[in-house]
Short mmCIF file of C-alpha atoms and ligand atoms in Angstrom, two decimals:
data_model
loop_
_atom_site.label_atom_id
_atom_site.label_comp_id
_atom_site.label_asym_id
_atom_site.label_seq_id
_atom_site.Cartn_x
_atom_site.Cartn_y
_atom_site.Cartn_z
CA UNK A 1357 -22.47 27.87 -2.83
CA UNK A 1358 -21.90 29.36 -6.41
CA UNK A 1359 -20.81 26.74 -9.02
CA UNK A 1360 -17.27 26.25 -9.45
CA UNK A 1361 -17.67 25.44 -13.07
CA UNK A 1362 -17.30 28.96 -14.04
CA UNK A 1363 -14.18 29.61 -12.32
CA UNK A 1364 -12.60 26.58 -13.44
CA UNK A 1365 -13.53 27.34 -17.07
CA UNK A 1366 -11.61 30.70 -17.13
CA UNK A 1367 -8.72 29.25 -15.25
CA UNK A 1368 -8.12 25.64 -16.61
CA UNK A 1369 -4.99 26.71 -19.04
CA UNK A 1370 -3.20 28.19 -15.94
CA UNK A 1371 -4.19 25.09 -13.44
CA UNK A 1372 -3.11 22.59 -16.00
CA UNK A 1373 0.40 24.74 -16.51
CA UNK A 1374 0.88 24.73 -12.91
CA UNK A 1375 0.53 21.24 -12.93
CA UNK A 1376 2.76 20.41 -15.36
CA UNK A 1377 5.31 22.68 -13.79
CA UNK A 1378 5.40 20.75 -10.57
CA UNK A 1379 5.28 17.60 -12.58
CA UNK A 1380 8.91 18.87 -13.89
CA UNK A 1381 10.67 18.25 -10.72
CA UNK A 1382 11.60 14.86 -10.10
CA UNK A 1383 10.92 14.36 -6.47
CA UNK A 1384 11.96 10.53 -6.28
CA UNK A 1385 11.95 10.10 -2.60
CA UNK A 1386 13.45 6.62 -2.73
CA UNK A 1387 16.25 7.62 -4.61
CA UNK A 1388 18.91 9.57 -2.23
CA UNK A 1389 20.42 11.15 -5.87
CA UNK A 1390 17.43 13.43 -6.09
CA UNK A 1391 17.48 14.94 -2.61
CA UNK A 1392 17.62 18.19 -3.79
CA UNK A 1393 14.94 17.91 -5.92
CA UNK A 1394 12.55 16.32 -3.28
CA UNK A 1395 13.34 19.55 -1.39
CA UNK A 1396 12.60 21.61 -4.07
CA UNK A 1397 9.24 20.26 -4.46
CA UNK A 1398 8.25 21.37 -0.99
CA UNK A 1399 9.16 24.77 -1.66
CA UNK A 1400 7.04 24.65 -4.55
CA UNK A 1401 4.39 23.20 -2.83
CA UNK A 1402 4.74 25.90 -0.26
CA UNK A 1403 4.44 28.65 -2.61
CA UNK A 1404 1.43 27.38 -4.34
CA UNK A 1405 -0.52 26.89 -1.01
CA UNK A 1406 0.23 30.51 -0.04
CA UNK A 1407 -0.81 31.95 -3.51
CA UNK A 1408 -4.13 29.63 -3.10
CA UNK A 1409 -4.88 31.67 0.21
CA UNK A 1410 -2.83 29.88 3.20
CA UNK A 1411 -2.46 32.33 5.98
CA UNK A 1412 0.42 30.22 6.98
CA UNK A 1413 2.40 27.68 5.42
CA UNK A 1414 5.65 26.01 6.87
CA UNK A 1415 8.29 23.67 5.63
CA UNK A 1416 8.53 21.23 8.59
CA UNK A 1417 11.49 19.39 9.29
CA UNK A 1418 11.28 15.70 9.94
CA UNK A 1419 14.15 12.88 10.39
CA UNK A 1420 13.31 12.61 6.30
CA UNK A 1421 11.89 14.78 4.02
CA UNK A 1422 9.95 17.75 5.18
CA UNK A 1423 6.16 18.06 5.35
CA UNK A 1424 4.58 21.00 4.01
CA UNK A 1425 1.97 22.49 6.55
CA UNK A 1426 -0.65 25.17 5.80
CA UNK A 1427 -3.33 26.50 6.85
CA UNK A 1428 -6.42 28.75 6.42
CA UNK A 1429 -8.68 29.53 9.73
CA UNK A 1430 -11.04 31.68 9.48
CA UNK A 1431 -13.30 31.02 12.47
CA UNK A 1432 -12.29 28.63 15.38
CA UNK A 1433 -16.16 27.84 15.85
CA UNK A 1434 -16.34 25.99 12.38
CA UNK A 1435 -15.08 22.75 11.33
CA UNK A 1436 -11.84 22.24 10.16
CA UNK A 1437 -10.94 19.99 7.14
CA UNK A 1438 -7.50 18.48 6.84
CA UNK A 1439 -6.13 17.67 3.35
CA UNK A 1440 -3.42 15.34 3.25
CA UNK A 1441 -1.44 14.27 0.15
CA UNK A 1442 2.10 13.68 -0.87
CA UNK A 1443 4.68 15.49 -3.27
CA UNK A 1444 7.05 12.94 -3.59
CA UNK A 1445 6.76 9.96 -6.67
CA UNK A 1446 8.07 6.72 -7.54
CA UNK A 1447 10.86 6.21 -9.31
CA UNK A 1448 10.39 6.30 -13.12
CA UNK A 1449 12.10 2.96 -13.95
CA UNK A 1450 12.33 1.23 -16.22
CA UNK A 1451 12.88 3.91 -18.19
CA UNK A 1452 12.90 2.67 -21.85
CA UNK A 1453 9.42 1.89 -21.65
CA UNK A 1454 7.92 5.75 -21.33
CA UNK A 1455 6.93 6.70 -24.89
CA UNK A 1456 7.94 10.62 -23.28
CA UNK A 1457 10.19 11.33 -20.50
CA UNK A 1458 9.03 10.80 -17.18
CA UNK A 1459 9.91 14.52 -15.89
CA UNK A 1460 8.90 16.02 -19.21
CA UNK A 1461 5.42 16.18 -19.34
CA UNK A 1462 2.84 16.17 -22.49
CA UNK A 1463 -0.55 16.32 -23.04
CA UNK A 1464 -1.85 13.58 -25.13
CA UNK A 1465 -5.59 11.96 -25.99
CA UNK A 1466 -6.37 8.33 -24.90
CA UNK A 1467 -9.18 6.49 -25.56
CA UNK A 1468 -10.42 6.79 -21.82
CA UNK A 1469 -9.17 10.62 -22.06
CA UNK A 1470 -10.34 12.18 -25.24
CA UNK A 1471 -9.71 15.34 -23.85
CA UNK A 1472 -6.31 14.50 -23.26
CA UNK A 1473 -4.17 13.30 -19.93
CA UNK A 1474 -1.05 14.54 -18.85
CA UNK A 1475 1.92 12.33 -19.31
CA UNK A 1476 4.41 12.36 -16.37
CA UNK A 1477 5.31 10.45 -13.15
CA UNK A 1478 3.06 11.65 -10.22
CA UNK A 1479 0.65 13.04 -12.42
CA UNK A 1480 -1.83 11.12 -11.19
CA UNK A 1481 -0.16 9.49 -7.78
CA UNK A 1482 -0.31 11.92 -6.00
CA UNK A 1483 0.99 15.36 -7.65
CA UNK A 1484 -2.12 15.79 -9.73
CA UNK A 1485 -4.61 14.97 -7.17
CA UNK A 1486 -3.09 16.84 -4.42
CA UNK A 1487 -3.25 19.73 -6.85
CA UNK A 1488 -6.75 19.67 -6.79
CA UNK A 1489 -7.35 20.22 -3.58
CA UNK A 1490 -4.66 23.77 -4.31
CA UNK A 1491 -6.85 24.78 -7.05
CA UNK A 1492 -10.53 24.28 -4.80
CA UNK A 1493 -8.81 26.27 -2.06
CA UNK A 1494 -7.71 29.02 -4.57
CA UNK A 1495 -11.21 28.49 -5.94
CA UNK A 1496 -12.88 28.84 -2.71
CA UNK A 1497 -10.61 31.88 -0.79
CA UNK A 1498 -10.83 34.09 -4.22
CA UNK A 1499 -14.46 33.70 -4.49
CA UNK A 1500 -14.81 34.11 -0.70
CA UNK A 1501 -16.85 31.00 -0.42
CA UNK A 1502 -14.70 29.12 1.92
CA UNK A 1503 -17.07 28.12 4.29
CA UNK A 1504 -14.78 26.43 7.14
CA UNK A 1505 -11.45 26.12 8.44
CA UNK A 1506 -8.57 24.12 6.10
CA UNK A 1507 -5.11 22.68 6.94
CA UNK A 1508 -3.20 21.28 4.49
CA UNK A 1509 -0.32 18.69 5.45
CA UNK A 1510 1.42 17.12 2.39
CA UNK A 1511 4.39 14.69 2.66
CA UNK A 1512 7.40 13.60 1.02
CA UNK A 1513 8.03 10.24 1.74
CA UNK A 1514 4.51 8.56 1.10
CA UNK A 1515 5.88 6.53 -1.85
CA UNK A 1516 8.79 5.18 0.80
CA UNK A 1517 6.41 4.02 4.09
CA UNK A 1518 5.74 7.40 5.67
CA UNK A 1519 8.59 6.49 8.46
CA UNK A 1520 8.65 10.56 9.63
CA UNK A 1521 5.06 10.85 10.03
CA UNK A 1522 4.50 8.82 13.23
CA UNK A 1523 7.12 11.02 14.59
CA UNK A 1524 5.32 14.43 13.05
CA UNK A 1525 2.27 13.41 14.44
CA UNK A 1526 2.80 12.48 17.97
CA UNK A 1527 4.17 16.13 18.03
CA UNK A 1528 1.89 17.99 16.22
CA UNK A 1529 -1.27 16.24 17.09
CA UNK A 1530 -2.68 19.73 18.61
CA UNK A 1531 -1.78 22.09 15.61
CA UNK A 1532 -3.41 18.95 13.31
CA UNK A 1533 -6.65 19.18 14.99
CA UNK A 1534 -9.68 18.71 12.59
CA UNK A 1535 -13.17 17.36 12.28
CA UNK A 1536 -12.47 15.51 9.05
CA UNK A 1537 -9.53 14.21 6.70
CA UNK A 1538 -9.73 14.07 2.95
CA UNK A 1539 -7.52 13.04 0.47
CA UNK A 1540 -7.44 12.31 -3.28
CA UNK A 1541 -5.06 9.51 -3.67
CA UNK A 1542 -6.79 6.44 -4.94
CA UNK A 1543 -9.31 6.27 -7.92
CA UNK A 1544 -12.55 5.99 -8.98
CA UNK A 1545 -14.51 3.23 -10.54
CA UNK A 1546 -15.40 4.94 -14.07
CA UNK A 1547 -15.68 8.55 -15.39
CA UNK A 1548 -19.65 8.12 -15.11
CA UNK A 1549 -19.28 5.48 -12.00
CA UNK A 1550 -18.01 8.03 -9.45
CA UNK A 1551 -17.04 6.46 -6.14
CA UNK A 1552 -15.75 6.89 -2.75
CA UNK A 1553 -12.84 4.74 -1.43
CA UNK A 1554 -14.18 3.19 2.06
CA UNK A 1555 -11.23 0.45 2.55
CA UNK A 1556 -7.45 0.43 1.97
CA UNK A 1557 -5.28 -2.82 2.55
CA UNK A 1558 -2.23 -2.72 4.78
CA UNK A 1559 0.90 -3.83 4.39
CA UNK A 1560 3.69 -5.70 5.01
CA UNK A 1561 6.75 -5.59 3.13
CA UNK A 1562 10.12 -7.75 3.75
CA UNK A 1563 13.40 -9.01 2.21
CA UNK A 1564 14.65 -12.13 2.30
CA UNK A 1565 17.89 -13.30 1.78
CA UNK A 1566 19.22 -17.17 1.05
CA UNK A 1567 22.97 -18.12 1.67
CA UNK A 1568 24.47 -21.26 0.43
CA UNK A 1569 28.10 -21.91 0.12
CA UNK A 1570 30.42 -19.00 1.19
CA UNK A 1571 31.23 -18.33 -2.17
CA UNK A 1572 29.76 -18.72 -5.84
CA UNK A 1573 31.01 -22.43 -6.92
CA UNK A 1574 31.74 -23.85 -10.16
CA UNK A 1575 28.04 -25.48 -11.59
CA UNK A 1576 29.39 -28.47 -12.87
CA UNK A 1577 32.40 -29.25 -9.94
CA UNK A 1578 29.41 -28.65 -7.17
CA UNK A 1579 26.00 -29.31 -9.26
CA UNK A 1580 23.99 -31.36 -7.38
CA UNK A 1581 25.66 -31.83 -4.37
CA UNK A 1582 24.89 -28.63 -2.61
CA UNK A 1583 21.85 -26.28 -2.26
CA UNK A 1584 21.67 -23.36 -4.84
CA UNK A 1585 20.11 -20.90 -3.09
CA UNK A 1586 18.14 -19.27 -5.57
CA UNK A 1587 16.46 -22.96 -6.59
CA UNK A 1588 15.76 -23.22 -2.69
CA UNK A 1589 14.38 -19.59 -2.58
CA UNK A 1590 11.87 -20.13 -5.72
CA UNK A 1591 10.86 -23.23 -4.08
CA UNK A 1592 10.15 -22.00 -0.48
CA UNK A 1593 8.33 -18.61 -2.35
CA UNK A 1594 6.19 -21.29 -4.38
CA UNK A 1595 5.30 -23.08 -1.51
CA UNK A 1596 3.94 -19.81 0.56
CA UNK A 1597 0.87 -20.67 -1.91
CA UNK A 1598 -1.72 -23.67 -2.10
CA UNK A 1599 -3.44 -24.88 -5.25
CA UNK A 1600 -6.18 -22.89 -4.08
CA UNK A 1601 -4.14 -19.91 -4.06
CA UNK A 1602 -4.32 -19.62 -0.39
CA UNK A 1603 -1.39 -18.50 1.77
CA UNK A 1604 0.31 -21.21 3.32
CA UNK A 1605 1.64 -19.41 6.48
CA UNK A 1606 0.33 -20.55 9.92
CA UNK A 1607 -1.91 -18.14 11.72
CA UNK A 1608 -1.96 -15.71 8.45
CA UNK A 1609 -5.75 -15.81 7.99
CA UNK A 1610 -6.85 -15.89 11.86
CA UNK A 1611 -7.99 -12.22 12.11
CA UNK A 1612 -8.82 -12.04 8.83
CA UNK A 1613 -12.11 -9.87 8.64
CA UNK A 1614 -14.69 -12.06 6.42
CA UNK A 1615 -17.41 -9.92 4.84
CA UNK A 1616 -21.24 -11.37 5.09
CA UNK A 1617 -22.97 -12.18 1.82
CA UNK A 1618 -25.17 -9.30 1.79
CA UNK A 1619 -21.61 -7.05 1.77
CA UNK A 1620 -20.29 -9.11 -0.78
CA UNK A 1621 -23.64 -8.80 -2.55
CA UNK A 1622 -23.67 -5.19 -2.59
CA UNK A 1623 -19.95 -5.03 -3.56
CA UNK A 1624 -20.77 -7.29 -6.59
CA UNK A 1625 -23.13 -4.31 -7.93
CA UNK A 1626 -20.22 -2.30 -8.77
CA UNK A 1627 -19.68 -2.63 -12.70
CA UNK A 1628 -16.64 -4.62 -13.88
CA UNK A 1629 -16.00 -5.85 -17.16
CA UNK A 1630 -13.61 -8.85 -16.99
CA UNK A 1631 -12.89 -8.81 -20.63
CA UNK A 1632 -11.74 -5.23 -20.68
CA UNK A 1633 -9.80 -5.82 -17.51
CA UNK A 1634 -7.96 -8.91 -19.26
CA UNK A 1635 -7.33 -6.95 -22.35
CA UNK A 1636 -6.25 -3.66 -20.44
CA UNK A 1637 -3.38 -5.64 -18.98
CA UNK A 1638 -2.73 -7.74 -21.85
CA UNK A 1639 -3.66 -11.31 -19.95
CA UNK A 1640 -5.50 -14.10 -20.98
CA UNK A 1641 -6.81 -15.40 -18.06
CA UNK A 1642 -7.17 -13.85 -14.07
CA UNK A 1643 -5.78 -15.55 -11.36
CA UNK A 1644 -6.42 -15.85 -7.82
CA UNK A 1645 -7.77 -17.10 -4.22
CA UNK A 1646 -10.73 -19.80 -4.91
CA UNK A 1647 -14.16 -18.81 -4.10
CA UNK A 1648 -13.41 -15.13 -4.49
CA UNK A 1649 -14.25 -12.76 -7.42
CA UNK A 1650 -11.57 -10.21 -9.03
CA UNK A 1651 -12.93 -7.29 -7.13
CA UNK A 1652 -12.79 -9.01 -3.88
CA UNK A 1653 -9.27 -10.67 -4.37
CA UNK A 1654 -7.91 -7.30 -5.05
CA UNK A 1655 -9.53 -5.67 -2.11
CA UNK A 1656 -11.31 -7.88 1.05
CA UNK A 1657 -8.92 -10.49 0.98
CA UNK A 1658 -5.11 -10.72 1.63
CA UNK A 1659 -2.31 -11.57 -0.37
CA UNK A 1660 1.82 -12.11 -0.74
CA UNK A 1661 3.51 -11.20 -3.78
CA UNK A 1662 6.85 -11.26 -5.07
CA UNK A 1663 7.81 -7.58 -5.99
CA UNK A 1664 11.49 -8.48 -7.17
CA UNK A 1665 14.06 -11.52 -6.90
CA UNK A 1666 17.51 -11.65 -7.87
CA UNK A 1667 20.85 -13.19 -7.27
CA UNK A 1668 23.40 -15.26 -9.39
CA UNK A 1669 24.88 -14.31 -12.69
CA UNK A 1670 22.52 -11.87 -14.95
CA UNK A 1671 24.93 -10.45 -17.23
CA UNK A 1672 25.49 -10.93 -20.93
CA UNK A 1673 25.83 -14.94 -21.85
CA UNK A 1674 26.55 -17.55 -19.85
CA UNK A 1675 28.05 -18.35 -16.75
CA UNK A 1676 27.93 -21.52 -14.78
CA UNK A 1677 27.67 -20.55 -11.11
CA UNK A 1678 26.13 -22.14 -8.14
CA UNK A 1679 25.66 -18.59 -6.28
CA UNK A 1680 26.20 -18.07 -2.91
CA UNK A 1681 23.28 -15.82 -2.11
CA UNK A 1682 19.65 -15.24 -3.25
CA UNK A 1683 17.40 -12.08 -2.52
CA UNK A 1684 13.74 -11.53 -2.98
CA UNK A 1685 11.43 -8.76 -1.83
CA UNK A 1686 7.86 -9.76 -0.91
CA UNK A 1687 4.92 -7.64 -0.12
CA UNK A 1688 1.64 -9.04 2.13
CA UNK A 1689 -1.23 -6.58 1.28
CA UNK A 1690 -3.37 -7.21 4.66
CA UNK A 1691 -7.03 -6.24 5.24
CA UNK A 1692 -8.59 -4.96 8.45
CA UNK A 1693 -8.07 -6.61 11.88
CA UNK A 1694 -4.68 -8.11 10.59
CA UNK A 1695 -1.98 -6.24 12.47
CA UNK A 1696 1.11 -5.78 10.19
CA UNK A 1697 3.86 -6.22 12.53
CA UNK A 1698 2.05 -9.63 14.05
CA UNK A 1699 1.97 -10.60 10.15
CA UNK A 1700 5.65 -9.69 9.60
CA UNK A 1701 6.47 -12.21 12.82
CA UNK A 1702 4.54 -14.82 11.19
CA UNK A 1703 6.15 -14.59 7.73
CA UNK A 1704 9.86 -14.72 9.50
CA UNK A 1705 9.16 -17.73 12.08
CA UNK A 1706 7.57 -19.62 9.00
CA UNK A 1707 10.04 -18.50 6.22
CA UNK A 1708 12.95 -19.73 8.83
CA UNK A 1709 11.39 -22.83 9.81
CA UNK A 1710 10.85 -24.14 5.80
CA UNK A 1711 14.24 -23.27 4.86
CA UNK A 1712 16.46 -26.66 4.73
CA UNK A 1713 19.46 -27.20 6.29
CA UNK A 1714 21.54 -26.50 3.59
CA UNK A 1715 21.08 -22.95 3.45
CA UNK A 1716 20.66 -19.73 5.87
CA UNK A 1717 18.11 -17.42 5.87
CA UNK A 1718 17.35 -13.93 6.92
CA UNK A 1719 14.02 -11.80 6.90
CA UNK A 1720 14.49 -8.39 6.91
CA UNK A 1721 11.31 -6.73 7.47
CA UNK A 1722 10.66 -2.83 6.02
CA UNK A 1723 7.95 -0.93 6.15
CA UNK A 1724 4.19 -1.90 6.97
CA UNK A 1725 0.73 -0.37 7.83
CA UNK A 1726 -2.66 -1.13 8.69
CA UNK A 1727 -5.63 -1.20 6.73
CA UNK A 1728 -8.36 1.00 7.16
CA UNK A 1729 -12.41 1.30 6.71
CA UNK A 1730 -14.22 4.28 6.86
CA UNK A 1731 -17.87 4.01 7.88
CA UNK A 1732 -20.56 4.99 5.29
CA UNK A 1733 -23.09 6.51 7.88
CA UNK A 1734 -21.03 8.97 8.98
CA UNK A 1735 -21.74 12.88 8.12
CA UNK A 1736 -18.03 12.43 6.66
CA UNK A 1737 -19.62 10.05 4.13
CA UNK A 1738 -22.72 11.89 3.55
CA UNK A 1739 -20.87 15.06 2.71
CA UNK A 1740 -18.81 13.37 -0.13
CA UNK A 1741 -21.83 11.39 -1.65
CA UNK A 1742 -23.80 14.90 -1.87
CA UNK A 1743 -20.49 16.73 -3.29
CA UNK A 1744 -20.45 13.74 -6.06
CA UNK A 1745 -24.35 14.17 -6.60
CA UNK A 1746 -23.67 17.85 -7.39
CA UNK A 1747 -20.62 17.25 -9.95
CA UNK A 1748 -21.96 13.76 -11.17
CA UNK A 1749 -25.71 13.60 -10.81
CA UNK A 1750 -25.58 10.47 -8.97
CA UNK A 1751 -24.44 9.25 -5.83
CA UNK A 1752 -20.88 7.71 -5.53
CA UNK A 1753 -20.37 3.87 -5.29
CA UNK A 1754 -18.68 3.03 -1.96
CA UNK A 1755 -15.58 1.15 -2.92
CA UNK A 1756 -12.70 -1.01 -1.19
CA UNK A 1757 -9.62 -0.36 -2.59
CA UNK A 1758 -6.46 -2.81 -2.70
CA UNK A 1759 -3.80 -0.35 -1.93
CA UNK A 1760 -2.43 0.77 0.91
CA UNK A 1761 -2.17 4.54 2.56
CA UNK A 1762 -0.78 3.63 5.85
CA UNK A 1763 -1.09 6.83 7.32
CA UNK A 1764 -4.67 6.64 7.13
CA UNK A 1765 -5.15 4.27 10.08
CA UNK A 1766 -2.23 6.18 12.25
CA UNK A 1767 -4.48 9.07 11.80
CA UNK A 1768 -7.68 7.79 13.13
CA UNK A 1769 -5.25 6.48 15.94
CA UNK A 1770 -3.57 9.72 16.90
CA UNK A 1771 -5.90 12.41 15.66
CA UNK A 1772 -9.45 10.51 16.22
CA UNK A 1773 -10.67 11.55 12.90
CA UNK A 1774 -12.19 9.97 9.73
CA UNK A 1775 -10.69 9.78 6.43
CA UNK A 1776 -12.66 10.26 3.14
CA UNK A 1777 -11.03 9.15 0.02
CA UNK A 1778 -12.17 11.08 -2.92
CA UNK A 1779 -9.76 9.60 -5.70
CA UNK A 1780 -10.39 10.77 -9.11
CA UNK A 1781 -7.62 8.54 -11.12
CA UNK A 1782 -8.38 5.63 -12.88
CA UNK A 1783 -6.79 2.10 -12.12
CA UNK A 1784 -5.67 2.46 -15.98
CA UNK A 1785 -3.50 5.83 -15.20
CA UNK A 1786 -0.59 3.66 -14.73
CA UNK A 1787 0.60 4.82 -11.30
CA UNK A 1788 4.04 3.45 -10.33
CA UNK A 1789 4.03 2.37 -14.19
CA UNK A 1790 5.75 3.78 -17.34
CA UNK A 1791 3.40 6.08 -19.01
CA UNK A 1792 1.54 7.64 -15.51
CA UNK A 1793 -1.27 9.95 -16.27
CA UNK A 1794 -3.70 11.59 -15.46
CA UNK A 1795 -6.93 12.99 -17.47
CA UNK A 1796 -7.81 16.40 -17.44
CA UNK A 1797 -11.20 15.73 -17.32
CA UNK A 1798 -10.40 14.08 -14.04
CA UNK A 1799 -8.35 16.69 -12.63
CA UNK A 1800 -10.93 19.43 -13.69
CA UNK A 1801 -13.49 17.60 -11.94
CA UNK A 1802 -11.92 16.82 -8.98
CA UNK A 1803 -11.18 20.88 -8.66
CA UNK A 1804 -15.11 21.22 -8.91
CA UNK A 1805 -16.14 18.79 -6.36
CA UNK A 1806 -13.97 19.40 -3.79
CA UNK A 1807 -15.15 22.70 -2.75
CA UNK A 1808 -18.89 20.75 -2.54
CA UNK A 1809 -17.54 18.55 0.17
CA UNK A 1810 -16.56 21.58 2.17
CA UNK A 1811 -20.25 23.15 1.82
CA UNK A 1812 -21.93 20.07 2.65
CA UNK A 1813 -19.73 18.75 5.74
CA UNK A 1814 -19.93 22.41 7.02
CA UNK A 1815 -23.67 22.02 6.95
CA UNK A 1816 -23.82 18.61 8.24
CA UNK A 1817 -21.73 19.44 11.26
CA UNK A 1818 -23.63 22.51 12.23
N1 LIG B 1906 -1.73 6.52 -4.15
C1 LIG B 1906 -1.26 4.99 -3.51
C2 LIG B 1906 -2.00 4.30 -3.02
C3 LIG B 1906 -3.29 3.77 -3.51
C4 LIG B 1906 -3.42 3.97 -5.04
C5 LIG B 1906 -4.22 3.43 -3.12
C6 LIG B 1906 -4.47 4.11 -5.73
C7 LIG B 1906 -5.56 2.97 -3.36
C8 LIG B 1906 -5.91 3.10 -4.78
C9 LIG B 1906 0.08 5.32 -2.77
O1 LIG B 1906 0.62 6.28 -3.31
C10 LIG B 1906 0.88 4.11 -2.60
O2 LIG B 1906 1.42 3.54 -3.90
N2 LIG B 1906 0.71 3.03 -1.58
C11 LIG B 1906 1.94 2.12 -1.47
C12 LIG B 1906 1.97 1.74 -0.21
C13 LIG B 1906 3.51 2.54 0.44
C14 LIG B 1906 3.41 2.18 2.03
C15 LIG B 1906 4.78 2.82 -0.10
C16 LIG B 1906 1.15 1.08 -2.02
O3 LIG B 1906 -0.11 1.13 -2.03
O4 LIG B 1906 1.93 0.12 -2.31
MN1 LIG B 1907 -0.38 7.86 -3.36
MN1 LIG B 1908 1.99 5.54 -4.72
#
C-alpha cells in the first residue's frame, strides 16, 4: 500500500472544512426539539459516504432515528470490514461554560494540541472520529487501494442508549455480515503512546423517585415530625457505598471478573501521571475503591454514580418547605460477566428494601448494556497492532476503557464478529463536557492509520 500521507497533506484543508460543516448541525438526540437537525445530519452523512465512494447508501428507518447504511462491495470473496459510528451528539449544556458556541466550530491551539483542535460538540464524540473513516474510504477509493469490502452503519441514537439498534440488527443480520467491526469512538493514551481499546464497561441506568407527604409542607409546622424525601434519598444514596468505597448492594460483585495479578501488572505498565491527572480536572486527591489503582478503578472495576439529583425548592432566595418528592438519576458502570438487567433488578430490590416506612420509593430502569472485551490473540487485534506500527512506529498498548458502547456486545451476539476499537481522542478532549474538542493532528493521524488496518486485516485473513 502507498502511504496515505501525501493524499492527506494535499486534502487536509478540505477534510477539516467538511468536518466543520458536519459539526455545525446540532444533532442532539436527547432533545426532541432538535429532531429536524438530527435527520438533516443523517442526510449529510449519506451524501458524504456517496462522495467517498460507497456504491449504495441508504437512510434506513427505525422506530427512532434512522441509521445511515453504506457499502462498497468489490468482491464477494474478499473480507468485509463493518464500520460503526454515531452522528448524534450529547446536549451542549451547560451552555455558559463554553468559550465559544457549541455548534459554531472554531480551531484553537492548546497545550496538548499545538497544531490546533476543533472545538464543538461532537468534534471527538463521535462526528470527528466517525468522519475519519469516511475520509479513509475516500483515500482508498480515489487511489484505487481499497483492499476489501466495506460497510458503514452510522446511527443517530448512541447518546440515548441505541434503543433501535437491536431492532435493526435483528432485521438486517444478513446484510450486515462482516469479518470484523471497526469503531473509532474511544480514546488513546496520548499522542506518542498509541493504544487500542480492548474493553468497555457495561451500564445500568436508573431513575429513582422518593415520595414523602402528599404535598409540600411548611418546614416549621411539620419539620422533624415527617420524613423529608430529600434527606432520606441522600442518606439512602450514601449507604450504597461503604467506607472502602465498595458498593453495598447484595450480590453486586457476584459475577465480577477478577483479573489475575499478571494482568493487573501488565495494565500498570501503561504510562499514567497521577499529578497531571489531578491537575487536568482540578482535584486535590483521587478517590475510589480500596485496593485498586486509578486506572483499575475506572476500567476493570464496577462503579455507582449519581448523575443528577433534584427536588424541593431550588429557585431564588429561600422557601421553607419539606418537599413531597425527591429524585435522582443513577448510573452503574459494569464489568464483564455482570449482566446489566440482573444488576438493575438487584438495585431495584435493594433500594426499595432500604427505604424507611415514611416514604415510598419508585425505581425506573432506563437503558443499559453489556460490557465487552476483545481478545488480543486474534487477527483482528493483530491487524490493528500492525496498522499503528505503520503510522506511530510502535505497537499500541491494549487498554481497557471505562466508557460504554452497548452495541458492541450486541454485535458479537447477533453478527458473531469481533470489534476493534481504534480510538484517536484524548481523555482531555472534554467529550460530554463544555469545550469538547478534537486535535487536528489526531484527526489526520486517524485517517492515515485506518487504511493500514484494512490492508493488514485483508492480508491476515487471506
Ligand atoms: N464514545 C462514548 C463512549 C466512550 C468514550 C467509550 C470514551 C470509551 C472511551 C459514547 O458515545 C458514550 O458516551 N457512551 C455512553 C453510553 C451510552 C449508553 C449513553 C457512556 O459511556 O456514557
Ligand atoms: Mn461516542
Ligand atoms: Mn458519548
